Amino acid sequence: QPSSGCCAIPLQGITRAVGWQLSEGIVSGVRGANMSIEENKEIVRRYQEAYNKQDYDALAEIVAPDVLTPNMISTMPRGLEGAKLVHQKTLLGMPDYHTTIEDLIAEGNRVVARVTITGTHTGDFYGIPATGRRINVSAIYIVRIANGKIVEHWGEENGVTVLRQLGFKIKLEPMEEQS
């Protein structure tokens, strides 16, 4: 089985070693998956559409309740319920928050999405009072799909760019030493 991180070795190069079969874009033997790459991409499209429409019932159909989200805000609950709370809190500060998929790249049971995130800062955004400014940032996320559901999600956004677009100057200061 692959590790929980993103595959660094091309799938075709390891299929014989672990007994996977790759046939016409369908991967079998991957943690119970038996879906085509295009089906996995469609799950990601449905996922993004559900988030953009705040359709939390649709999310529950395509995201596992115990989805692993290692890069999520540490003070939030884990799993799908925590991810929904993060999204709801984000919408308090940016009601028009929207994510557009620019590219989808898939291999096996993983899909990478390069996205553009936009929104207007009209309310409290994680403790930052409204500035009225718009954000437009690029981000990437990687999901792992099993049995037709997203079971892992790694997101990478550029928080420094968001703060700059909200009108904040970034001042570099040495960090206090941690014991």
mmCIF file of C-alpha atoms in Angstrom:
data_model
loop_
_atom_site.group_PDB
_atom_site.id
_atom_site.type_symbol
_atom_site.label_atom_id
_atom_site.label_comp_id
_atom_site.label_asym_id
_atom_site.label_seq_id
_atom_site.Cartn_x
_atom_site.Cartn_y
_atom_site.Cartn_z
ATOM 1 C CA GLN A 1 0.000 0.000 0.000
ATOM 2 C CA PRO A 2 1.208 3.532 -0.669
ATOM 3 C CA SER A 3 2.205 5.766 2.197
ATOM 4 C CA SER A 4 -0.105 8.506 3.413
ATOM 5 C CA GLY A 5 2.053 11.080 1.612
ATOM 6 C CA CYS A 6 1.888 11.826 -2.086
ATOM 7 C CA CYS A 7 3.352 9.170 -4.376
ATOM 8 C CA ALA A 8 6.874 10.093 -5.466
ATOM 9 C CA ILE A 9 7.273 6.982 -7.618
ATOM 10 C CA PRO A 10 5.233 6.682 -10.826
ATOM 11 C CA LEU A 11 2.342 4.291 -10.280
ATOM 12 C CA GLN A 12 3.207 2.228 -13.346
ATOM 13 C CA GLY A 13 6.675 1.533 -11.919
ATOM 14 C CA ILE A 14 5.401 -0.075 -8.737
ATOM 15 C CA THR A 15 2.279 -1.905 -9.860
ATOM 16 C CA ARG A 16 4.051 -5.218 -10.388
ATOM 17 C CA ALA A 17 5.851 -5.020 -7.031
ATOM 18 C CA VAL A 18 2.684 -4.640 -4.957
ATOM 19 C CA GLY A 19 0.190 -6.512 -7.095
ATOM 20 C CA TRP A 20 -1.834 -3.538 -8.321
ATOM 21 C CA GLN A 21 -3.317 -3.611 -11.775
ATOM 22 C CA LEU A 22 -3.437 -0.579 -14.034
ATOM 23 C CA SER A 23 -5.720 -0.972 -17.001
ATOM 24 C CA GLU A 24 -7.138 1.803 -19.188
ATOM 25 C CA GLY A 25 -6.924 4.390 -16.383
ATOM 26 C CA ILE A 26 -8.599 2.163 -13.782
ATOM 27 C CA VAL A 27 -6.667 1.302 -10.662
ATOM 28 C CA SER A 28 -7.594 -1.748 -8.648
ATOM 29 C CA GLY A 29 -6.004 -3.014 -5.467
ATOM 30 C CA VAL A 30 -5.567 0.520 -4.044
ATOM 31 C CA ARG A 31 -7.175 0.355 -0.574
ATOM 32 C CA GLY A 32 -10.444 -0.937 -1.951
ATOM 33 C CA ALA A 33 -10.600 1.556 -4.796
ATOM 34 C CA ASN A 34 -11.822 0.497 -8.176
ATOM 35 C CA MET A 35 -12.489 3.827 -9.825
ATOM 36 C CA SER A 36 -11.162 5.425 -12.955
ATOM 37 C CA ILE A 37 -9.017 8.536 -12.849
ATOM 38 C CA GLU A 38 -11.858 10.474 -14.491
ATOM 39 C CA GLU A 39 -14.316 9.288 -11.813
ATOM 40 C CA ASN A 40 -11.898 10.486 -9.118
ATOM 41 C CA LYS A 41 -11.587 13.881 -10.833
ATOM 42 C CA GLU A 42 -15.382 14.113 -10.962
ATOM 43 C CA ILE A 43 -15.547 13.529 -7.192
ATOM 44 C CA VAL A 44 -13.183 16.489 -6.716
ATOM 45 C CA ARG A 45 -15.304 18.653 -9.009
ATOM 46 C CA ARG A 46 -18.443 17.712 -7.006
ATOM 47 C CA TYR A 47 -16.555 18.392 -3.746
ATOM 48 C CA GLN A 48 -15.543 21.881 -4.862
ATOM 49 C CA GLU A 49 -19.015 22.667 -6.168
ATOM 50 C CA ALA A 50 -20.562 21.567 -2.858
ATOM 51 C CA TYR A 51 -18.192 23.823 -0.901
ATOM 52 C CA ASN A 52 -18.833 26.779 -3.187
ATOM 53 C CA LYS A 53 -22.608 26.334 -2.757
ATOM 54 C CA GLN A 54 -22.323 25.542 0.984
ATOM 55 C CA ASP A 55 -24.154 22.293 0.258
ATOM 56 C CA TYR A 56 -23.061 20.359 3.336
ATOM 57 C CA ASP A 57 -25.413 17.449 2.582
ATOM 58 C CA ALA A 58 -23.667 16.926 -0.770
ATOM 59 C CA LEU A 59 -20.302 17.062 1.016
ATOM 60 C CA ALA A 60 -21.380 14.256 3.314
ATOM 61 C CA GLU A 61 -22.019 12.088 0.231
ATOM 62 C CA ILE A 62 -18.473 12.492 -1.113
ATOM 63 C CA VAL A 63 -16.296 13.168 1.943
ATOM 64 C CA ALA A 64 -15.680 10.537 4.637
ATOM 65 C CA PRO A 65 -16.821 11.657 8.112
ATOM 66 C CA ASP A 66 -13.337 10.923 9.474
ATOM 67 C CA VAL A 67 -11.471 12.563 6.575
ATOM 68 C CA LEU A 68 -7.849 13.268 7.496
ATOM 69 C CA THR A 69 -6.982 16.962 7.133
ATOM 70 C CA PRO A 70 -3.435 17.387 8.469
ATOM 71 C CA ASN A 71 -3.129 21.083 7.512
ATOM 72 C CA MET A 72 -6.424 22.247 9.011
ATOM 73 C CA ILE A 73 -6.550 24.831 11.791
ATOM 74 C CA SER A 74 -5.380 23.017 14.917
ATOM 75 C CA THR A 75 -8.091 24.415 17.205
ATOM 76 C CA MET A 76 -10.913 22.989 15.076
ATOM 77 C CA PRO A 77 -12.390 19.513 15.458
ATOM 78 C CA ARG A 78 -11.031 16.876 13.102
ATOM 79 C CA GLY A 79 -12.912 15.252 10.241
ATOM 80 C CA LEU A 80 -15.706 16.495 8.026
ATOM 81 C CA GLU A 81 -17.461 18.362 10.860
ATOM 82 C CA GLY A 82 -14.302 20.370 11.557
ATOM 83 C CA ALA A 83 -13.795 21.125 7.868
ATOM 84 C CA LYS A 84 -17.373 22.418 7.643
ATOM 85 C CA LEU A 85 -16.780 24.656 10.681
ATOM 86 C CA VAL A 86 -13.622 26.114 9.100
ATOM 87 C CA HIS A 87 -15.549 26.851 5.918
ATOM 88 C CA GLN A 88 -18.430 28.459 7.826
ATOM 89 C CA LYS A 89 -16.008 30.619 9.814
ATOM 90 C CA THR A 90 -14.276 31.673 6.582
ATOM 91 C CA LEU A 91 -17.649 32.695 5.116
ATOM 92 C CA LEU A 92 -18.262 35.003 8.099
ATOM 93 C CA GLY A 93 -15.318 37.096 6.943
ATOM 94 C CA MET A 94 -15.741 36.576 3.202
ATOM 95 C CA PRO A 95 -19.335 35.720 2.285
ATOM 96 C CA ASP A 96 -18.459 35.580 -1.424
ATOM 97 C CA TYR A 97 -15.506 33.212 -0.828
ATOM 98 C CA HIS A 98 -15.162 31.045 -3.933
ATOM 99 C CA THR A 99 -12.691 28.459 -5.188
ATOM 100 C CA THR A 100 -12.224 27.863 -8.908
ATOM 101 C CA ILE A 101 -10.493 24.727 -10.145
ATOM 102 C CA GLU A 102 -7.825 25.644 -12.686
ATOM 103 C CA ASP A 103 -6.232 22.200 -13.161
ATOM 104 C CA LEU A 104 -6.866 18.650 -12.010
ATOM 105 C CA ILE A 105 -4.116 16.052 -12.198
ATOM 106 C CA ALA A 106 -4.777 12.494 -11.096
ATOM 107 C CA GLU A 107 -2.887 9.275 -10.669
ATOM 108 C CA GLY A 108 -4.272 6.208 -8.991
ATOM 109 C CA ASN A 109 -6.457 7.210 -6.061
ATOM 110 C CA ARG A 110 -5.022 10.729 -5.665
ATOM 111 C CA VAL A 111 -6.147 13.950 -7.320
ATOM 112 C CA VAL A 112 -4.255 17.247 -7.255
ATOM 113 C CA ALA A 113 -6.238 20.458 -7.748
ATOM 114 C CA ARG A 114 -4.606 23.781 -8.590
ATOM 115 C CA VAL A 115 -7.163 26.389 -7.621
ATOM 116 C CA THR A 116 -7.780 30.115 -7.413
ATOM 117 C CA ILE A 117 -9.435 31.394 -4.240
ATOM 118 C CA THR A 118 -11.283 34.729 -4.310
ATOM 119 C CA GLY A 119 -13.336 36.658 -1.807
ATOM 120 C CA THR A 120 -14.154 40.079 -0.394
ATOM 121 C CA HIS A 121 -13.236 40.717 3.231
ATOM 122 C CA THR A 122 -16.468 42.215 4.621
ATOM 123 C CA GLY A 123 -16.585 40.656 8.088
ATOM 124 C CA ASP A 124 -14.424 39.261 10.861
ATOM 125 C CA PHE A 125 -11.861 36.932 9.250
ATOM 126 C CA TYR A 126 -10.218 34.886 12.000
ATOM 127 C CA GLY A 127 -9.867 37.964 14.210
ATOM 128 C CA ILE A 128 -9.101 40.459 11.429
ATOM 129 C CA PRO A 129 -11.774 43.188 11.175
ATOM 130 C CA ALA A 130 -13.285 43.824 7.724
ATOM 131 C CA THR A 131 -11.075 45.723 5.285
ATOM 132 C CA GLY A 132 -13.354 45.643 2.226
ATOM 133 C CA ARG A 133 -10.446 44.313 0.172
ATOM 134 C CA ARG A 134 -10.571 41.396 -2.255
ATOM 135 C CA ILE A 135 -8.264 38.412 -2.228
ATOM 136 C CA ASN A 136 -7.196 36.415 -5.258
ATOM 137 C CA VAL A 137 -4.697 33.684 -4.388
ATOM 138 C CA SER A 138 -3.474 30.453 -5.896
ATOM 139 C CA ALA A 139 -3.526 27.261 -3.867
ATOM 140 C CA ILE A 140 -3.089 23.540 -4.302
ATOM 141 C CA TYR A 141 -4.722 20.627 -2.576
ATOM 142 C CA ILE A 142 -4.274 16.888 -2.862
ATOM 143 C CA VAL A 143 -6.966 14.390 -1.977
ATOM 144 C CA ARG A 144 -6.944 10.623 -1.632
ATOM 145 C CA ILE A 145 -10.125 8.834 -2.617
ATOM 146 C CA ALA A 146 -11.287 5.425 -1.393
ATOM 147 C CA ASN A 147 -14.621 3.777 -2.086
ATOM 148 C CA GLY A 148 -15.946 6.887 -3.826
ATOM 149 C CA LYS A 149 -15.185 9.292 -0.950
ATOM 150 C CA ILE A 150 -12.434 11.748 -0.125
ATOM 151 C CA VAL A 151 -10.613 10.220 2.845
ATOM 152 C CA GLU A 152 -7.561 12.517 3.036
ATOM 153 C CA HIS A 153 -7.095 16.182 2.106
ATOM 154 C CA TRP A 154 -3.838 18.164 2.151
ATOM 155 C CA GLY A 155 -4.268 21.866 1.405
ATOM 156 C CA GLU A 156 -1.553 24.452 0.810
ATOM 157 C CA GLU A 157 -2.497 28.133 0.636
ATOM 158 C CA ASN A 158 -0.232 31.154 0.810
ATOM 159 C CA GLY A 159 -1.332 32.916 3.989
ATOM 160 C CA VAL A 160 1.254 35.679 3.549
ATOM 161 C CA THR A 161 -0.275 36.636 0.203
ATOM 162 C CA VAL A 162 -3.761 36.699 1.766
ATOM 163 C CA LEU A 163 -2.543 39.059 4.528
ATOM 164 C CA ARG A 164 -0.788 41.333 2.013
ATOM 165 C CA GLN A 165 -3.898 41.491 -0.169
ATOM 166 C CA LEU A 166 -5.901 42.435 2.924
ATOM 167 C CA GLY A 167 -3.542 45.395 3.335
ATOM 168 C CA PHE A 168 -1.157 44.142 5.988
ATOM 169 C CA LYS A 169 2.573 44.673 5.929
ATOM 170 C CA ILE A 170 4.552 41.657 7.002
ATOM 171 C CA LYS A 171 7.193 42.548 9.571
ATOM 172 C CA LEU A 172 9.906 39.993 10.181
ATOM 173 C CA GLU A 173 10.940 39.605 13.791
ATOM 174 C CA PRO A 174 12.919 36.837 15.443
ATOM 175 C CA MET A 175 10.736 34.252 17.114
ATOM 176 C CA GLU A 176 10.989 33.709 20.819
ATOM 177 C CA GLU A 177 12.899 30.574 21.611
ATOM 178 C CA GLN A 178 10.707 27.638 22.387
ATOM 179 C CA SER A 179 11.658 25.294 25.187
#
